[in-house]
XYZ file of C-alpha atoms in Angstrom:
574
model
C 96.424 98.058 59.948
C 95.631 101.426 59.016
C 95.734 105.040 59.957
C 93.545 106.755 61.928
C 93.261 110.336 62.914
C 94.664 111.495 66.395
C 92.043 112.449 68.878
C 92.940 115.981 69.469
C 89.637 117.490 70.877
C 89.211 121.394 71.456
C 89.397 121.962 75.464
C 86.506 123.868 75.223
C 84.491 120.989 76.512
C 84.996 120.158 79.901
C 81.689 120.735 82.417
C 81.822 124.395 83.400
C 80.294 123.358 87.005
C 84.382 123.506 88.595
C 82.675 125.071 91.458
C 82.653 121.839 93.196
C 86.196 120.801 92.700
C 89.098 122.422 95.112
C 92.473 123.201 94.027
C 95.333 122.066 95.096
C 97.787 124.392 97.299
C 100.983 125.599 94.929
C 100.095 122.740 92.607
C 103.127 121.890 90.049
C 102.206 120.632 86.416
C 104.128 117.740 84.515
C 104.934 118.186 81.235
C 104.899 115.322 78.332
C 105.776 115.222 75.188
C 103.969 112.906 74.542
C 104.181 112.592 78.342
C 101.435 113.172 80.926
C 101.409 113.317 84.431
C 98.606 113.943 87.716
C 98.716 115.135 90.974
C 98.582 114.065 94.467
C 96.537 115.420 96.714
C 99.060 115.514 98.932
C 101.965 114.378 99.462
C 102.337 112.139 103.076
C 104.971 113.795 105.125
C 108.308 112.464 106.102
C 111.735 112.448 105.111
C 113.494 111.340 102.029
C 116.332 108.721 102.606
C 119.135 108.782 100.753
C 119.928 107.952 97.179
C 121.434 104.175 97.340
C 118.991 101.848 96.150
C 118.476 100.102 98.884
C 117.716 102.841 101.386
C 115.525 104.001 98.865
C 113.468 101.027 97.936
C 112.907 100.691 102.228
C 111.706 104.000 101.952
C 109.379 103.912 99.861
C 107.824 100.806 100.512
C 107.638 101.707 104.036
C 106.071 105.041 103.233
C 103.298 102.991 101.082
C 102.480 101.380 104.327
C 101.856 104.936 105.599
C 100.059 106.061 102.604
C 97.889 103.512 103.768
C 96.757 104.599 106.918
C 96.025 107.910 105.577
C 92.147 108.748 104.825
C 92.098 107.131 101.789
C 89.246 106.318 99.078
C 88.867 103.916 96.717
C 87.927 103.660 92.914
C 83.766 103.638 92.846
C 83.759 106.157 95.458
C 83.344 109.780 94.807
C 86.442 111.409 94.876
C 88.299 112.872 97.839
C 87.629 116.809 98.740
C 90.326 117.053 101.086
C 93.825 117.792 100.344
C 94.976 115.031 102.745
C 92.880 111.887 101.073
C 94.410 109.901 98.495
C 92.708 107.373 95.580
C 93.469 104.167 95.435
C 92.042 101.228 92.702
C 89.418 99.182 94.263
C 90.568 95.879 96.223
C 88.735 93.744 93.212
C 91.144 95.474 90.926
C 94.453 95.566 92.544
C 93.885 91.507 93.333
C 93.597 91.004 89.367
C 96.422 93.648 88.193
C 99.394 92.273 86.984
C 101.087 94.438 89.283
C 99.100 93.751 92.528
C 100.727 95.642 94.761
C 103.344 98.452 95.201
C 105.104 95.340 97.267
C 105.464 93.882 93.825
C 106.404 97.019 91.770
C 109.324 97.316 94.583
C 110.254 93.355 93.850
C 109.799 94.105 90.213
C 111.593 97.417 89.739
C 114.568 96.314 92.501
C 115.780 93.492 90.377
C 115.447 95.160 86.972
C 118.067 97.801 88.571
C 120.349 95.222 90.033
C 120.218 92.669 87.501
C 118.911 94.084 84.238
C 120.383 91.094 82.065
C 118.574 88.857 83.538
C 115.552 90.723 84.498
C 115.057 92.261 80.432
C 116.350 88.604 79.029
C 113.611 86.693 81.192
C 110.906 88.892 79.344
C 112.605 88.449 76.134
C 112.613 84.938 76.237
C 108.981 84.944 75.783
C 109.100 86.222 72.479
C 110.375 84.297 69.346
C 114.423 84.566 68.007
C 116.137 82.980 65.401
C 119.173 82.593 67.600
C 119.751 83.831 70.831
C 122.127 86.700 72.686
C 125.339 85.537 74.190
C 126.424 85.936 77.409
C 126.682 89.662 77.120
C 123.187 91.012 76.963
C 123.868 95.054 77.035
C 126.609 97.236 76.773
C 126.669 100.347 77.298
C 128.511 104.149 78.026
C 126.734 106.804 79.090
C 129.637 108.914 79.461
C 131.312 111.348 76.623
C 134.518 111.378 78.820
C 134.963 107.783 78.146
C 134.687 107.281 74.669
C 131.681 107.358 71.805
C 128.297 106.613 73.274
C 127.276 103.063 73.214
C 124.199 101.580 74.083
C 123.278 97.970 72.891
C 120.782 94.803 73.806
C 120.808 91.692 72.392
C 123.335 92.661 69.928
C 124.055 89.343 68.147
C 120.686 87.840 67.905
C 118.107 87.743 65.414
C 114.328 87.910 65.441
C 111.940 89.996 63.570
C 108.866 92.238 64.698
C 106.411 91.589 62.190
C 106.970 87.937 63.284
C 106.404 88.796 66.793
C 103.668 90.813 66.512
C 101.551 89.076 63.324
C 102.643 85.533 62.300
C 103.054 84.267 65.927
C 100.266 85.610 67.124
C 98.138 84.047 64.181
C 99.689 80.472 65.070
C 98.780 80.830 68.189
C 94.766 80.642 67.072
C 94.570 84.543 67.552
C 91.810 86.438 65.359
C 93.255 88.914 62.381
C 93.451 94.229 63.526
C 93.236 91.628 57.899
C 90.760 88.035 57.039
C 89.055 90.976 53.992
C 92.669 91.572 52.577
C 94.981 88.108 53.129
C 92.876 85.990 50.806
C 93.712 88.120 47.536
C 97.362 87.784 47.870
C 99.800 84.598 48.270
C 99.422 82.830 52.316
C 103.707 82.805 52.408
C 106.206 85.004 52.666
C 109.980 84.276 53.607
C 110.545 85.932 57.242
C 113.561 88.273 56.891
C 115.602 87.245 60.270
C 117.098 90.250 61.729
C 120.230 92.088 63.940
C 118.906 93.155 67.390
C 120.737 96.621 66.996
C 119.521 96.664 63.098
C 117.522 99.811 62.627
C 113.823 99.618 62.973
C 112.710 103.093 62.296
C 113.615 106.871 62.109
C 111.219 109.020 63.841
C 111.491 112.567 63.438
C 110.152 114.801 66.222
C 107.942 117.543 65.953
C 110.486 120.436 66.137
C 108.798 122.105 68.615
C 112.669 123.453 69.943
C 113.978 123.823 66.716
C 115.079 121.554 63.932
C 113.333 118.145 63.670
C 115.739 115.433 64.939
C 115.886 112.102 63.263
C 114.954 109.904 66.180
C 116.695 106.318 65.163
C 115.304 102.645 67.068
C 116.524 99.693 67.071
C 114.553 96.053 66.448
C 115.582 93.967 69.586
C 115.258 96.782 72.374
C 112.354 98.302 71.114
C 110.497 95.522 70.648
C 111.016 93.936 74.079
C 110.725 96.928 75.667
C 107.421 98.971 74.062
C 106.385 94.966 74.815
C 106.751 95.101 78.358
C 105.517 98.505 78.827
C 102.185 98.111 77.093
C 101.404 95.367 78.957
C 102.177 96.848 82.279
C 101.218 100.254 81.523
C 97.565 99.507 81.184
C 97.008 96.246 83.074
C 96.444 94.340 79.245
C 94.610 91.194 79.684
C 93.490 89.082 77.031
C 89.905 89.785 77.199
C 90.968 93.708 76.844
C 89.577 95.816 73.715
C 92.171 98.625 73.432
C 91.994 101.873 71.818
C 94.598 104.646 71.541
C 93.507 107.406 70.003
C 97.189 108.619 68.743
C 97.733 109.168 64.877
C 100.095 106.083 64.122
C 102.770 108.608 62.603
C 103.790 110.054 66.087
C 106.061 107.785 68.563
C 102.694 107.220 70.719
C 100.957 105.553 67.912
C 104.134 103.585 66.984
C 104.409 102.271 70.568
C 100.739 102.133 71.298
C 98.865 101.619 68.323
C 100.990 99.260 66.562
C 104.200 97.884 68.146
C 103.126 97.222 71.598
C 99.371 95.967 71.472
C 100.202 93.753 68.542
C 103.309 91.940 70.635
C 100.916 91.326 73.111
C 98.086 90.112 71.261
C 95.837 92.771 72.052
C 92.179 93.509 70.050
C 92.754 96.751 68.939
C 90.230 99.503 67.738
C 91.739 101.500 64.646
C 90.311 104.867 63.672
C 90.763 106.924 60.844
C 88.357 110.023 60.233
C 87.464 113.245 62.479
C 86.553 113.119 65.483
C 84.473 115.931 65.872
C 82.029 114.699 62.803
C 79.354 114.365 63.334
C 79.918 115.664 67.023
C 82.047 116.001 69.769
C 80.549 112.696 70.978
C 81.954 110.481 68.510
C 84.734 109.495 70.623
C 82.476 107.840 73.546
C 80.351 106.865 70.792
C 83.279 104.126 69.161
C 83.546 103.070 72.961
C 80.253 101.910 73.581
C 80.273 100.652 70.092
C 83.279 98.750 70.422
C 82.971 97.951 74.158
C 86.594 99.533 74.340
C 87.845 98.996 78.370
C 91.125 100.603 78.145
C 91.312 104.387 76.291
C 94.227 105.859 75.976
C 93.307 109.307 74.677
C 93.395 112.791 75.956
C 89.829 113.217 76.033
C 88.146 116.784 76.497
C 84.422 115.933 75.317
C 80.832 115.570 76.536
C 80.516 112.034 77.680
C 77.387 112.274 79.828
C 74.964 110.360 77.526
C 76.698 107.607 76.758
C 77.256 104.623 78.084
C 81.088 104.208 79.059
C 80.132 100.916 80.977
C 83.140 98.983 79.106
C 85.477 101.073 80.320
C 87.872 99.606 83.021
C 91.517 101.829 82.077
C 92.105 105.179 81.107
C 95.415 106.408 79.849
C 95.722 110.072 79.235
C 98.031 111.475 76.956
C 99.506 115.008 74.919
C 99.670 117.811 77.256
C 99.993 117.729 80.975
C 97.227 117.021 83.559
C 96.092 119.403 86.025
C 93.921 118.531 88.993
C 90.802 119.581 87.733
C 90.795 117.810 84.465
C 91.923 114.547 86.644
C 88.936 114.814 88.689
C 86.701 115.440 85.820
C 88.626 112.735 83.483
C 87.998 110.310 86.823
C 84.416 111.530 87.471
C 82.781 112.273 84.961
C 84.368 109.720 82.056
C 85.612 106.968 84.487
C 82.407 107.226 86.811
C 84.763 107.481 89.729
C 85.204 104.052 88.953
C 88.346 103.118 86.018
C 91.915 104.059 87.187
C 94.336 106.500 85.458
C 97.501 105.527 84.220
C 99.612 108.544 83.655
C 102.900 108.573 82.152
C 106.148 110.781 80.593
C 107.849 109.925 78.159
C 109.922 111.329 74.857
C 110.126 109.858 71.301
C 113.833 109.209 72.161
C 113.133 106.917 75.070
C 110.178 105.147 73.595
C 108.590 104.495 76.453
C 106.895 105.582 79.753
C 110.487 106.032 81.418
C 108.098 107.161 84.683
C 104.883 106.544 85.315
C 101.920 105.690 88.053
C 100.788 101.894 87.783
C 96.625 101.176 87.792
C 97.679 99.779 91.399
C 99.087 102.869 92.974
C 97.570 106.036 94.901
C 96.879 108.938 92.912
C 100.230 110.505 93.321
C 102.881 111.258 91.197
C 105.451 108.926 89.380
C 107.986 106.223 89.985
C 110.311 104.738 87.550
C 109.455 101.971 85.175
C 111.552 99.084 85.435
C 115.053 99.294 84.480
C 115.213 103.303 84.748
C 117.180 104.795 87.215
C 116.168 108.620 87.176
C 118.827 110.981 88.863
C 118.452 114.769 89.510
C 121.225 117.224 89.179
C 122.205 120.408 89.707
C 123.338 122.821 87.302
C 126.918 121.266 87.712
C 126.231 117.506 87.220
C 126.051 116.938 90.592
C 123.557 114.491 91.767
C 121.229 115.480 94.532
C 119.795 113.565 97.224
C 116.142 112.849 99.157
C 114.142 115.740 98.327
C 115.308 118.746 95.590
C 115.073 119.990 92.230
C 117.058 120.378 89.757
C 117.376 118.671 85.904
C 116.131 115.238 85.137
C 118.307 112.540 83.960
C 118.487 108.591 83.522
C 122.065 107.045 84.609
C 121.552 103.576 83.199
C 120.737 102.331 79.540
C 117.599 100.850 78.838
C 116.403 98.242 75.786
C 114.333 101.032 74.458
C 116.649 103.819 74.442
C 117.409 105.563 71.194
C 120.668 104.959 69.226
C 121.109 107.877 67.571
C 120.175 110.708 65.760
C 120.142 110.241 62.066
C 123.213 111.734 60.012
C 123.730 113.566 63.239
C 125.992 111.945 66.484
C 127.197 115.097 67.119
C 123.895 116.204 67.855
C 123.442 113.166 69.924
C 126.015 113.174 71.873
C 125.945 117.075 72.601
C 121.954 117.312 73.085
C 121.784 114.060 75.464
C 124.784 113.138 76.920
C 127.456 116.252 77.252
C 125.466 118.410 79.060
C 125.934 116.159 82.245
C 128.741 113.531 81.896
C 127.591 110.270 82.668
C 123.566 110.940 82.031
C 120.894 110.800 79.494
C 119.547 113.876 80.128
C 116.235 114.984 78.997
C 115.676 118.316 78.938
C 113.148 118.473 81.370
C 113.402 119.287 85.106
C 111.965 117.949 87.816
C 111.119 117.717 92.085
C 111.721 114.415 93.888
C 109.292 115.434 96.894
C 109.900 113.507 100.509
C 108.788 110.405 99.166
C 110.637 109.609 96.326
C 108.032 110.771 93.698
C 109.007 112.242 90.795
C 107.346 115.578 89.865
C 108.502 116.509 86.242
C 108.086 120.867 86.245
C 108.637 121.455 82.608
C 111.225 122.114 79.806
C 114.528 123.842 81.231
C 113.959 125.683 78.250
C 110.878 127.025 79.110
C 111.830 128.588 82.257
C 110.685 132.425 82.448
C 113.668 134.487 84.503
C 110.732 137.517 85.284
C 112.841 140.448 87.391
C 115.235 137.731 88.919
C 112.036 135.019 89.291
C 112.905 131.629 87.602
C 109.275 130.424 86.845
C 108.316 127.154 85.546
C 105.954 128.008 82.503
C 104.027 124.549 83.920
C 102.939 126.263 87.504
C 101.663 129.603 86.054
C 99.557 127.188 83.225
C 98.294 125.203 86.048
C 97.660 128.094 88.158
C 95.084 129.448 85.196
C 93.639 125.852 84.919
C 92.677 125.903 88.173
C 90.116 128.962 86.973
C 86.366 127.629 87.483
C 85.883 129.020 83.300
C 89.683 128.208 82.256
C 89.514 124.918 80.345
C 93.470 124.850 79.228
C 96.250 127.144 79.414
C 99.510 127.536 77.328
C 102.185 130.217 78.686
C 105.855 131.435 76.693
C 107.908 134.023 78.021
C 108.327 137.172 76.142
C 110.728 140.255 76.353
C 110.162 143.230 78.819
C 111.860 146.108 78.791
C 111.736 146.416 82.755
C 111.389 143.238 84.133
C 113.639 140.965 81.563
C 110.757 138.373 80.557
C 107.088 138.929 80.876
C 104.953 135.905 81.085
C 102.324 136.098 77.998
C 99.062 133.191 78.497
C 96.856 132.050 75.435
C 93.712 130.572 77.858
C 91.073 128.629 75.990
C 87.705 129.214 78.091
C 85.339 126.560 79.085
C 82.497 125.804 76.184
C 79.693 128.596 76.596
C 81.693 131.154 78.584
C 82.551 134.864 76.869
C 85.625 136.733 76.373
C 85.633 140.325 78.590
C 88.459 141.897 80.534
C 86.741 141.353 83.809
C 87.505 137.454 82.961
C 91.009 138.989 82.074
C 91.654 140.067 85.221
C 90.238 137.080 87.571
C 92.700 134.916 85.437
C 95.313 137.206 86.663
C 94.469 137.158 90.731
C 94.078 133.408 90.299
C 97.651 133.373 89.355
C 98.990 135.796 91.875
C 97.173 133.735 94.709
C 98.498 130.846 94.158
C 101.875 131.395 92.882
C 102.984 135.198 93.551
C 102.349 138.549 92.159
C 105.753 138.155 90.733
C 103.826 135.369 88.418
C 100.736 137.323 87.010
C 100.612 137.204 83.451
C 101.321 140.528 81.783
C 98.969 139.542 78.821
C 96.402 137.089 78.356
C 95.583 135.948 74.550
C 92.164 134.948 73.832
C 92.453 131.165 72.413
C 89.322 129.062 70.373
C 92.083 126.443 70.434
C 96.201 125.782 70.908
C 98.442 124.552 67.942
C 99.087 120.954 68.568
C 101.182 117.772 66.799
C 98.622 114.703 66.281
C 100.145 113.356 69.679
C 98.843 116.212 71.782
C 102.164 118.500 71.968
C 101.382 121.658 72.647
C 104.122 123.755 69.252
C 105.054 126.471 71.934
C 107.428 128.137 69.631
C 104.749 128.905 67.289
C 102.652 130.920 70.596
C 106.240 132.404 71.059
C 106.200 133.684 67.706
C 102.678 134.915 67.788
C 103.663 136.499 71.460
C 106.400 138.568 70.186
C 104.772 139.898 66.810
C 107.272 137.594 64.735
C 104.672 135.968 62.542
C 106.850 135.922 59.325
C 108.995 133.380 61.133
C 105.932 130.612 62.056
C 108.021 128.093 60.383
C 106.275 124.912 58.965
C 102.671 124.299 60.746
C 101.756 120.892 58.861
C 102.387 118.815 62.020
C 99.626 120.588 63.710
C 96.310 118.725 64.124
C 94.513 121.859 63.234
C 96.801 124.291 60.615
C 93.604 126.444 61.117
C 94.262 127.174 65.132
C 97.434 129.819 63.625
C 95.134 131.861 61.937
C 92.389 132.227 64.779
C 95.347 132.998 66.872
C 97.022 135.827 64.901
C 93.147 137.269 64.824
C 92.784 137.228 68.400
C 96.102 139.238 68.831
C 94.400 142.293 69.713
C 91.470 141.680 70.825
């Protein structure tokens, strides 16, 4: 295996022809990191039941029933105009996913809730161990009032990764993402038969919020579980050719480039080099080349002449999805043909913890299986049917993280203390009145503008929504009248010029759609946005560069493009 570059494109390339594409009312933008979310067109209206399981599972699945009736479209048509249509994967599709139906996600997701020993040791058994778990396949404590934090799976039993996702594979008949390098060096080597709860890696995140955090994994969990989701994720089958587009050093590549295609088998494409050289069509130029069917990229390139015909997946990933970069990822790279599979996720959970299967309408996400997502209010309190309020996950799951490294305190006080009983992320979200999850954005980066909490995700979708606005990054910065002004670095669609009449149409698109309370008070002129190798948009370096602070950047050799700072700190007053 071997490194390749991440595909982080400028998002200066999207079509400029938006005139075409209508959107949505008082949209609300998800937030990944890695994570990456889309948009309903709307959202079918009736009421939320309550929170027990069971209520909820008959809600939804009788609301899919009247999701169904709606005017509805399917993949290989051209998309729907109207706010009131939904997209759904073509009837050819759905009859060959592995999930077939959201009839089956409910069977699936029900029993991995209400019997997750034997729902995760079922999949586990299909991978190889030295010995096996007892009787006990998890503990766990979620809560800081009970005692330390606990989470463990298959504690007791020993396997090995490499094993899993090499050796057996090879045994089985399976081709070798290595037949140039094995023959110089000796055919054996002793397997070293590991703990479940052993460490497999530390994984430090970007420090986008402050000091990097030493993300810690076990083997056992993570290995079932990144497993499982890969396969599910993307609909893998075995004639698949698979290419994520991640640089392996982030927790997307570990999960997608290496870990979870290799468990399952998968052919995977490998790149290491620039994506831009020789042009910005190099990317669509390895899929035709390599007859790749499922991407998982966050693509922002010209497409139109090539091929794509391979395709049958897209993933997107980095930075979240607004409507019109849906339509055109759907349109114009998919040929309204290859569903998206959107998902959020952190480095500490590993995995898409919510997502939208191939197999379900183009709205917003449900849990994977074995996550139960709960939304509180600013006392812990868990809210019912539809609200807002902060994200968290009230169960364990294989793939959670352990620990910080060197650092429980840190673990215990970022994660689990500020809501007794939860993992909670840091994000917060809207369950709307159908039980879809709607993450809004880092609590963190809420703007409080003269009394106005405002999710930095709505005003950045609000700008995307601009026909000549091809992405959008907002921070809050201090105002002397209002408390926080809202300060936007827009990068404009490939051709289009800089001028203070564009200025101030950025500025009314905002204010219709959200509020005059919203406008931006500045707009900063951006070539291109700081981001990690995964996508992440480093917001506290635009914070920085908002407020004037640039002797306190910090470190910038995550970013993608070091180079992006500099343009930046030029544009400042221009």
């Amino acid at each position: 295996m071997a490194l390749h570059n991440t595909m982080m494109f400028p998002a200066t390339q999207p079509p400029s022809d938006h005139s075409s594409i209508k959107p949505l009312s008082n949209p609300i933008a998800l937030r990944s990191g890695p994570p990456r979310f889309g948009y309903p067109l709307r959202n079918p209206r009736q009421t939320m039941a309550t929170s027990s399981l069971d209520r909820r599972l008959r809600h939804v699945e009788s609301s899919a029933g009247r999701m169904q009736r709606l005017n509805a479209v399917v993949l290989g048509e051209s998309i729907a105009s109207e706010e009131d249509e939904l997209v759904f994967p073509s009837e050819g599709f759905s009859e060959q996913a592995l999930v077939s139906s959201h009839e089956q996600y409910l069977k699936m997701y029900k029993r991995s809730i209400e019997d997750p020993a034997g729902f995760w040791s079922e999949i586990a058994s299909e991978f190889y161990w030295k010995t096996k778990w007892g009787e006990e396949v998890f503990t766990e404590n979620l809560d800081v009032r009970k005692g330390k934090i606990t989470i463990e799976w298959f504690k007791g039993a020993t396997t090995n990764v490499c094993y899993n996702a090499l050796d057996r594979n090879i045994e089985a008949g399976n081709e070798t993402d290595l037949q140039d390098v094995v023959p110089k060096y000796s055919t054996t080597c002793e397997v070293e038969w590991m703990d479940a709860e052993d460490p497999l890696f530390l994984l430090y995140t970007s420090g986008s919020t402050g000091k990097p955090k030493g993300v810690l994994h076990t083997i056992g969990g993570y290995m079932i579980y990144t497993a499982t989701t890969f396969k599910y994720a993307f609909d893998y089958k075995p004639s698949d050719v698979y290419w994520c587009t991640a640089d392996c050093g982030w927790i997307t590549g570990h999960s997608y480039v290496t870990y979870g295609p290799l468990l399952n088998g998968a052919t995977v494409v490998v790149f290491e080099g620039a994506p831009t050289y020789p042009d910005y069509g190099r990317c669509w130029d390895i899929v035709d080349k390599f007859k790749v069917t499922i991407l998982y990229t966050a693509p922002t390139l010209y497409v139109t002449r090539y091929s794509r015909k391979s395709l049958r997946i897209l993933g997107s990933v980095g930075e979240p999805i607004n409507p019109s970069a849906w339509r055109w990822l759907f349109n114009v790279v998919g040929d309204s043909r290859c569903p998206i599979s959107d998902t959020w996720w952190q480095t500490e959970t590993d995995h898409p913890s919510t997502r939208r299967l191939v197999t379900e309408a183009w709205v917003c996400n449900i849990p994977f299986f074995g996550v139960q997502p709960a939304i509180v209010d600013e006392k812990g309190n868990e809210l019912e049917g539809e609200c807002s309020g902060y994200l968290c996950i009230k169960n364990s799951w294989p793939g959670a993280f352990r620990t910080l490294y060197g650092d429980y305190e840190r673990y215990e006080t970022t994660y689990f203390k500020p809501f007794a009983g939860y993992y909670f992320s840091g994000d917060g979200c809207r369950r709307d009145k159908d039980g879809y999850y709607w993450l809004t954005g880092r609590v963190d980066d809420v703007i409080n503008v003269s009394g106005h909490r405002i999710g930095t995700a709505e005003v950045e979708s609000a700008l995307v929504s601009h026909p000549q606005c091809a992405e959008a990054a907002v921070v809050g910065v201090e105002h002397e009248v209002k408390g926080q002004g809202i300060y936007a670095f827009v990068t404009l669609v490939d051709g289009v010029s800089y001028s203070q009449e564009l200025r101030k149409s950025l500025v009314l698109a905002v204010r219709n759609q959200i509020g005059a309370f919203a406008a931006p008070d500045r707009i900063h002129w951006a070539p291109g946005l700081p981001k990690t190798r995964s996508g992440k948009i480093m917001r506290r370096i635009l914070r920085k560069i908002a407020s004037r602070q640039l002797d306190e950047l910090g470190d910038t050799s995550t970013l993608a493009d070091p180079s992006v700072v500099d343009q930046l700190i030029a544009l400042s007053d221009f």
